Amino acid sequence: MILITGATGHLGTATIDFLLGKGILASQIGALVRDESKATLLKEKGLKVIKGDYGDYPSLVNAFKGVEKLFFISSNDHLHRVAHHKNIVNAAKEAGVDHIVYTSLTRKTENGSSPIAMIAIPTIETEQLIRDSGISFTLLKNALYADVLPAFLGLDVLNNGIYFPAGNGKASFTSRHDLAEASANVLTTNGHKGNSYVLTNTVNYSFHDIAAILSRLSNKNISYISPTAEQYSQALTQMGVPEAYLSYFNSFAAAIKAGEFKTPTTDLPVLLKRVPTTLETFLQQVY
Ligand SMILES: NC(=O)c1ccc[n+]([C@@H]2O[C@H](COP(=O)([O-])OP(=O)(O)OC[C@H]3O[C@@H](n4cnc5c(N)ncnc54)[C@H](OP(=O)(O)O)[C@@H]3O)[C@@H](O)[C@H]2O)c1
């Protein structure tokens, strides 16, 4: 059985749909959920819904019994991410899981000094935990999702232009849907054990590029201003954005500016057997 963690989330749901589309029987796919009230659709699709919480070790050992491949979707809980990931890897070992496919993150800096260290360090530690576990593994080093862009661009970007402190930095923004399709391809074919894949777009885009794309799509002149982090924080505060989000947005902007998500090579076209969705197509769909 293939067990999908994070099955109620965006990536998990899309990966399940790709697995079903490839003819994998629903009875062969397990869905780990922490809240069964969110699992109605998964049950309707015929999946085996198993209750488990990344913070509850015994629930994970129980859920992972009989699992051959574990699609380990990283926790979105920044405060408890490493503890959650330790639980998942240790429970997989105790339950005898044969193969872990982990959704890692692409990054340039490996020593934990990047502006997104709060995400990069747990990711690097998790990769090491998996390597040390002795379980066969595949690491999917996912790009920064193109799907995060609307949050960075703001609700009214087509009227207001882009105001984001990413300078001339570029990132290989990639459609999450493409990442789900590539994940399903890895989960349903052989030859991936021990491999680490960079799953990113073939093009790196700056916010100047994004402004140009949006200008083309909207027939308007969409500007891009890159303020200082302080100016950006002030603007967000004036818009009523809670303080907790200021450092989050600034960290991602600084990471993009520093090229943390700029990737020179990618394995995504090979795993998709096609060219990844361009940012222009993605933004056309969104806007
Ligand atoms: N590469 C990127 O740009 C990027 C961007 C955002 C996130 N991410 C990472 O990629 C992961 C997948 O992305 P996504 O868009 O699918 O995220 P998402 O929609 O937020 O889904 C996260 C999934 O994890 C589940 N989950 C969270 N905490 C859990 C816990 N303690 N026990 C069991 N399940 C738990 C959630 O369950 P509930 O439905 O019950 O909440 C949900 O199913 C995220 O979790 C995050 O680590 C990457």
Short mmCIF file of C-alpha atoms and ligand atoms in Angstrom, two decimals:
data_model
loop_
_atom_site.label_atom_id
_atom_site.label_comp_id
_atom_site.label_asym_id
_atom_site.label_seq_id
_atom_site.Cartn_x
_atom_site.Cartn_y
_atom_site.Cartn_z
CA MET A 1 0.00 0.00 0.00
CA ILE A 2 1.05 3.60 -0.66
CA LEU A 3 0.24 5.86 2.30
CA ILE A 4 -0.11 9.59 1.67
CA THR A 5 0.45 11.83 4.68
CA GLY A 6 -0.96 15.36 4.57
CA ALA A 7 -3.73 13.79 2.49
CA THR A 8 -6.21 16.59 3.23
CA GLY A 9 -3.78 19.27 2.02
CA HIS A 10 -3.22 20.70 -1.46
CA LEU A 11 -0.24 18.56 -2.47
CA GLY A 12 -1.59 15.36 -0.90
CA THR A 13 -5.03 15.71 -2.50
CA ALA A 14 -3.57 16.43 -5.94
CA THR A 15 -1.10 13.54 -5.68
CA ILE A 16 -3.92 11.16 -4.76
CA ASP A 17 -5.89 12.30 -7.81
CA PHE A 18 -2.88 11.67 -10.06
CA LEU A 19 -2.42 8.19 -8.51
CA LEU A 20 -6.07 7.35 -9.17
CA GLY A 21 -5.76 8.77 -12.69
CA LYS A 22 -2.88 6.39 -13.32
CA GLY A 23 -5.11 3.46 -12.47
CA ILE A 24 -3.84 2.75 -8.96
CA LEU A 25 -6.75 1.17 -7.11
CA ALA A 26 -8.20 3.34 -4.36
CA SER A 27 -7.99 0.31 -2.06
CA GLN A 28 -4.19 0.41 -2.55
CA ILE A 29 -3.92 4.03 -1.39
CA GLY A 30 -4.04 5.02 2.26
CA ALA A 31 -4.71 8.57 3.39
CA LEU A 32 -3.31 9.75 6.74
CA VAL A 33 -5.57 12.43 8.22
CA ARG A 34 -5.59 14.03 11.64
CA ASP A 35 -9.16 15.28 11.36
CA GLU A 36 -11.61 12.75 9.91
CA SER A 37 -14.22 15.44 9.32
CA LYS A 38 -11.98 16.65 6.45
CA ALA A 39 -11.82 13.17 4.91
CA THR A 40 -15.31 12.87 3.41
CA LEU A 41 -14.08 13.27 -0.20
CA LEU A 42 -11.21 10.84 0.37
CA LYS A 43 -13.67 8.25 1.71
CA GLU A 44 -15.99 8.84 -1.26
CA LYS A 45 -13.05 8.10 -3.56
CA GLY A 46 -12.68 4.74 -1.81
CA LEU A 47 -9.38 5.40 -0.07
CA LYS A 48 -8.47 3.79 3.20
CA VAL A 49 -8.57 6.76 5.59
CA ILE A 50 -6.31 6.28 8.61
CA LYS A 51 -6.27 8.64 11.55
CA GLY A 52 -2.87 9.85 12.64
CA ASP A 53 -1.20 12.98 13.90
CA TYR A 54 2.44 13.89 13.35
CA GLY A 55 2.59 14.83 17.03
CA ASP A 56 1.18 11.47 18.21
CA TYR A 57 3.84 8.79 17.76
CA PRO A 58 1.72 5.69 18.54
CA SER A 59 -0.92 6.83 16.03
CA LEU A 60 1.80 6.96 13.33
CA VAL A 61 3.21 3.50 14.14
CA ASN A 62 -0.33 2.13 13.92
CA ALA A 63 -1.02 3.98 10.65
CA PHE A 64 2.23 2.89 8.99
CA LYS A 65 1.75 -0.88 9.57
CA GLY A 66 1.59 -2.71 6.23
CA VAL A 67 2.71 0.36 4.29
CA GLU A 68 5.17 -0.31 1.49
CA LYS A 69 5.68 3.27 0.25
CA LEU A 70 5.20 6.28 2.49
CA PHE A 71 4.65 9.63 0.77
CA PHE A 72 5.91 11.81 3.60
CA ILE A 73 4.55 15.32 3.14
CA SER A 74 6.43 17.74 5.36
CA SER A 75 4.65 19.25 8.35
CA ASN A 76 3.41 22.82 7.97
CA ASP A 77 3.83 23.43 11.71
CA HIS A 78 6.99 25.56 11.88
CA LEU A 79 7.28 25.30 15.67
CA HIS A 80 7.11 21.51 15.86
CA ARG A 81 8.39 20.52 12.43
CA VAL A 82 11.53 18.65 13.54
CA ALA A 83 9.70 16.80 16.34
CA HIS A 84 6.95 15.85 13.86
CA HIS A 85 9.44 14.65 11.30
CA LYS A 86 11.36 12.60 13.90
CA ASN A 87 8.10 10.91 14.83
CA ILE A 88 7.34 10.10 11.19
CA VAL A 89 10.76 8.64 10.41
CA ASN A 90 11.00 6.66 13.67
CA ALA A 91 7.45 5.36 13.29
CA ALA A 92 8.18 4.31 9.69
CA LYS A 93 11.17 2.37 10.95
CA GLU A 94 9.23 0.72 13.77
CA ALA A 95 6.37 -0.21 11.45
CA GLY A 96 8.68 -1.66 8.77
CA VAL A 97 7.97 0.79 5.93
CA ASP A 98 10.04 -0.18 2.88
CA HIS A 99 10.42 3.17 1.09
CA ILE A 100 9.98 6.82 2.14
CA VAL A 101 9.38 9.49 -0.52
CA TYR A 102 9.92 12.83 1.26
CA THR A 103 8.85 16.26 0.05
CA SER A 104 11.98 18.25 0.78
CA LEU A 105 12.76 21.79 -0.32
CA THR A 106 15.28 23.14 -2.81
CA ARG A 107 17.78 25.62 -1.36
CA LYS A 108 21.18 27.09 -2.20
CA THR A 109 22.65 27.33 1.31
CA GLU A 110 23.24 24.10 3.21
CA ASN A 111 24.78 25.52 6.40
CA GLY A 112 21.62 26.98 7.87
CA SER A 113 22.63 30.63 7.40
CA SER A 114 20.04 31.55 4.76
CA PRO A 115 17.18 34.02 5.36
CA ILE A 116 14.80 31.04 5.44
CA ALA A 117 16.88 29.07 7.94
CA MET A 118 13.69 28.44 9.95
CA ILE A 119 12.55 26.18 7.11
CA ALA A 120 15.86 25.10 5.61
CA ILE A 121 17.38 23.76 8.86
CA PRO A 122 14.47 21.40 9.71
CA THR A 123 14.49 20.26 6.08
CA ILE A 124 18.21 19.48 6.11
CA GLU A 125 17.87 17.72 9.48
CA THR A 126 14.96 15.64 8.18
CA GLU A 127 16.91 14.52 5.13
CA GLN A 128 19.67 13.37 7.50
CA LEU A 129 17.17 11.56 9.76
CA ILE A 130 15.86 9.70 6.73
CA ARG A 131 19.35 8.80 5.50
CA ASP A 132 20.30 7.59 9.01
CA SER A 133 17.13 5.50 9.39
CA GLY A 134 18.31 2.81 7.01
CA ILE A 135 14.95 2.92 5.20
CA SER A 136 15.10 3.23 1.40
CA PHE A 137 14.31 6.79 0.45
CA THR A 138 13.72 9.25 -2.37
CA LEU A 139 14.13 12.97 -1.73
CA LEU A 140 11.97 15.33 -3.75
CA LYS A 141 13.59 18.76 -3.45
CA ASN A 142 10.53 20.81 -4.31
CA ALA A 143 10.68 24.33 -5.65
CA LEU A 144 9.07 27.34 -4.08
CA TYR A 145 5.45 26.91 -5.18
CA ALA A 146 4.17 29.34 -7.80
CA ASP A 147 1.01 29.03 -5.71
CA VAL A 148 2.58 31.19 -2.98
CA LEU A 149 2.96 34.13 -5.37
CA PRO A 150 -0.56 35.59 -4.97
CA ALA A 151 0.21 36.06 -1.25
CA PHE A 152 3.41 37.94 -2.13
CA LEU A 153 1.79 39.96 -4.92
CA GLY A 154 -1.24 41.12 -2.94
CA LEU A 155 -4.93 41.01 -3.73
CA ASP A 156 -5.00 43.93 -6.14
CA VAL A 157 -1.71 43.52 -7.99
CA LEU A 158 -3.31 44.29 -11.36
CA ASN A 159 -4.17 47.78 -10.10
CA ASN A 160 -1.45 48.41 -7.54
CA GLY A 161 1.61 46.80 -9.13
CA ILE A 162 4.13 44.71 -7.22
CA TYR A 163 5.68 45.99 -3.98
CA PHE A 164 7.96 43.25 -2.64
CA PRO A 165 11.56 43.44 -1.34
CA ALA A 166 13.07 40.72 -3.55
CA GLY A 167 15.36 43.00 -5.59
CA ASN A 168 16.57 41.36 -8.77
CA GLY A 169 16.54 37.88 -7.21
CA LYS A 170 15.17 34.99 -9.22
CA ALA A 171 13.34 31.83 -8.17
CA SER A 172 12.21 28.75 -10.07
CA PHE A 173 8.53 29.16 -9.12
CA THR A 174 6.78 25.87 -9.92
CA SER A 175 3.15 24.85 -10.08
CA ARG A 176 2.22 22.68 -7.07
CA HIS A 177 0.03 20.66 -9.43
CA ASP A 178 3.14 19.73 -11.46
CA LEU A 179 4.90 18.68 -8.25
CA ALA A 180 1.96 16.42 -7.38
CA GLU A 181 2.07 14.83 -10.82
CA ALA A 182 5.82 14.21 -10.57
CA SER A 183 5.34 12.78 -7.06
CA ALA A 184 2.70 10.35 -8.36
CA ASN A 185 5.07 9.32 -11.16
CA VAL A 186 7.81 8.57 -8.61
CA LEU A 187 5.39 6.65 -6.39
CA THR A 188 4.21 4.43 -9.25
CA THR A 189 7.49 3.60 -11.00
CA ASN A 190 10.66 1.80 -9.98
CA GLY A 191 14.27 2.93 -9.92
CA HIS A 192 13.99 5.87 -7.52
CA LYS A 193 15.44 4.38 -4.31
CA GLY A 194 18.42 6.38 -3.05
CA ASN A 195 17.75 9.19 -5.53
CA SER A 196 17.41 12.88 -4.80
CA TYR A 197 15.50 14.96 -7.36
CA VAL A 198 15.40 18.71 -7.85
CA LEU A 199 11.78 19.41 -8.79
CA THR A 200 11.73 22.95 -10.09
CA ASN A 201 10.73 24.89 -13.16
CA THR A 202 13.14 25.11 -16.08
CA VAL A 203 13.14 28.92 -15.90
CA ASN A 204 14.10 31.18 -12.98
CA TYR A 205 11.88 34.26 -12.72
CA SER A 206 12.56 37.62 -11.09
CA PHE A 207 9.77 39.94 -9.96
CA HIS A 208 10.69 42.13 -12.96
CA ASP A 209 9.81 39.07 -15.09
CA ILE A 210 6.58 38.60 -13.14
CA ALA A 211 5.63 42.25 -13.65
CA ALA A 212 6.31 41.86 -17.39
CA ILE A 213 4.18 38.69 -17.55
CA LEU A 214 1.30 40.32 -15.67
CA SER A 215 1.58 43.39 -17.92
CA ARG A 216 1.26 41.17 -21.01
CA LEU A 217 -1.66 39.22 -19.54
CA SER A 218 -3.60 42.27 -18.35
CA ASN A 219 -2.68 44.74 -21.10
CA LYS A 220 -1.70 47.13 -18.32
CA ASN A 221 1.63 48.48 -17.17
CA ILE A 222 2.28 46.54 -13.95
CA SER A 223 5.16 48.10 -12.04
CA TYR A 224 7.62 46.40 -9.70
CA ILE A 225 9.05 48.30 -6.75
CA SER A 226 11.48 46.56 -4.41
CA PRO A 227 11.40 48.50 -1.10
CA THR A 228 13.69 47.97 1.87
CA ALA A 229 12.58 45.39 4.41
CA GLU A 230 11.68 48.25 6.80
CA GLN A 231 9.58 50.08 4.20
CA TYR A 232 7.85 46.81 3.33
CA SER A 233 7.10 46.01 7.00
CA GLN A 234 5.67 49.52 7.46
CA ALA A 235 3.44 49.13 4.41
CA LEU A 236 2.17 45.73 5.55
CA THR A 237 1.50 47.06 9.05
CA GLN A 238 -0.50 49.96 7.61
CA MET A 239 -2.55 47.40 5.67
CA GLY A 240 -3.32 45.60 8.95
CA VAL A 241 -1.12 42.55 8.35
CA PRO A 242 -0.35 40.93 11.74
CA GLU A 243 3.21 41.35 13.03
CA ALA A 244 3.88 37.57 12.93
CA TYR A 245 3.62 37.63 9.14
CA LEU A 246 6.07 40.50 8.63
CA SER A 247 9.21 38.47 9.28
CA TYR A 248 7.75 35.55 7.33
CA PHE A 249 7.22 37.63 4.18
CA ASN A 250 10.52 39.47 4.63
CA SER A 251 12.40 36.18 5.08
CA PHE A 252 11.02 34.76 1.84
CA ALA A 253 11.73 38.01 0.00
CA ALA A 254 15.30 38.09 1.31
CA ALA A 255 15.76 34.42 0.36
CA ILE A 256 14.52 35.07 -3.18
CA LYS A 257 16.76 38.15 -3.38
CA ALA A 258 19.73 36.01 -2.31
CA GLY A 259 18.94 33.37 -4.94
CA GLU A 260 18.05 30.65 -2.40
CA PHE A 261 15.33 29.31 -4.72
CA LYS A 262 17.19 29.83 -7.98
CA THR A 263 18.07 26.47 -9.47
CA PRO A 264 20.52 25.84 -12.32
CA THR A 265 19.23 22.35 -13.15
CA THR A 266 16.01 20.45 -12.65
CA ASP A 267 14.78 16.86 -12.86
CA LEU A 268 11.14 17.88 -13.21
CA PRO A 269 10.83 17.64 -17.03
CA VAL A 270 12.26 14.10 -16.92
CA LEU A 271 9.85 13.00 -14.18
CA LEU A 272 6.88 14.70 -15.87
CA LYS A 273 7.94 13.61 -19.36
CA ARG A 274 6.96 17.12 -20.48
CA VAL A 275 7.90 20.75 -20.02
CA PRO A 276 6.71 22.08 -16.62
CA THR A 277 3.90 24.64 -16.55
CA THR A 278 5.38 28.04 -17.29
CA LEU A 279 4.81 30.86 -14.85
CA GLU A 280 2.94 32.72 -17.60
CA THR A 281 0.42 29.86 -17.92
CA PHE A 282 0.15 29.60 -14.15
CA LEU A 283 -0.47 33.33 -13.69
CA GLN A 284 -2.95 33.35 -16.56
CA GLN A 285 -4.96 30.69 -14.73
CA VAL A 286 -4.82 32.58 -11.43
CA TYR A 287 -5.55 36.07 -12.71
N1 LIG B 1 7.58 24.44 -1.52
C1 LIG B 1 6.76 25.41 -1.11
O1 LIG B 1 6.70 26.52 -1.66
C2 LIG B 1 5.85 25.16 0.07
C3 LIG B 1 4.90 26.11 0.39
C4 LIG B 1 4.05 25.85 1.47
C5 LIG B 1 4.19 24.68 2.18
N2 LIG B 1 5.15 23.78 1.85
C6 LIG B 1 5.36 22.50 2.59
O2 LIG B 1 4.81 21.47 1.77
C7 LIG B 1 3.80 20.76 2.52
C8 LIG B 1 2.68 20.40 1.57
O3 LIG B 1 2.16 21.56 0.95
P1 LIG B 1 0.61 21.80 0.86
O4 LIG B 1 0.41 22.97 0.00
O5 LIG B 1 -0.11 20.53 0.56
O6 LIG B 1 0.27 22.22 2.38
P2 LIG B 1 -1.17 22.21 3.07
O7 LIG B 1 -2.24 22.36 2.07
O8 LIG B 1 -1.08 23.20 4.18
O9 LIG B 1 -1.29 20.73 3.68
C9 LIG B 1 -0.59 20.33 4.82
C10 LIG B 1 -1.12 18.97 5.21
O10 LIG B 1 -0.41 18.52 6.36
C11 LIG B 1 -1.37 18.08 7.33
N3 LIG B 1 -0.83 18.21 8.66
C12 LIG B 1 -0.36 19.34 9.24
N4 LIG B 1 -0.02 19.08 10.50
C13 LIG B 1 -0.30 17.79 10.72
C14 LIG B 1 -0.19 16.95 11.85
N5 LIG B 1 0.27 17.40 13.04
N6 LIG B 1 -0.54 15.64 11.72
C15 LIG B 1 -1.03 15.17 10.54
N7 LIG B 1 -1.18 15.93 9.44
C16 LIG B 1 -0.81 17.22 9.54
C17 LIG B 1 -2.54 18.99 7.12
O11 LIG B 1 -3.70 18.45 7.75
P3 LIG B 1 -5.00 19.39 8.05
O12 LIG B 1 -5.79 19.43 6.75
O13 LIG B 1 -5.69 18.67 9.13
O14 LIG B 1 -4.50 20.74 8.45
C18 LIG B 1 -2.62 18.99 5.60
O15 LIG B 1 -3.22 17.79 5.14
C19 LIG B 1 3.40 21.72 3.65
O16 LIG B 1 2.95 20.98 4.77
C20 LIG B 1 4.68 22.46 3.93
O17 LIG B 1 5.53 21.70 4.79
C21 LIG B 1 5.97 23.98 0.79
#
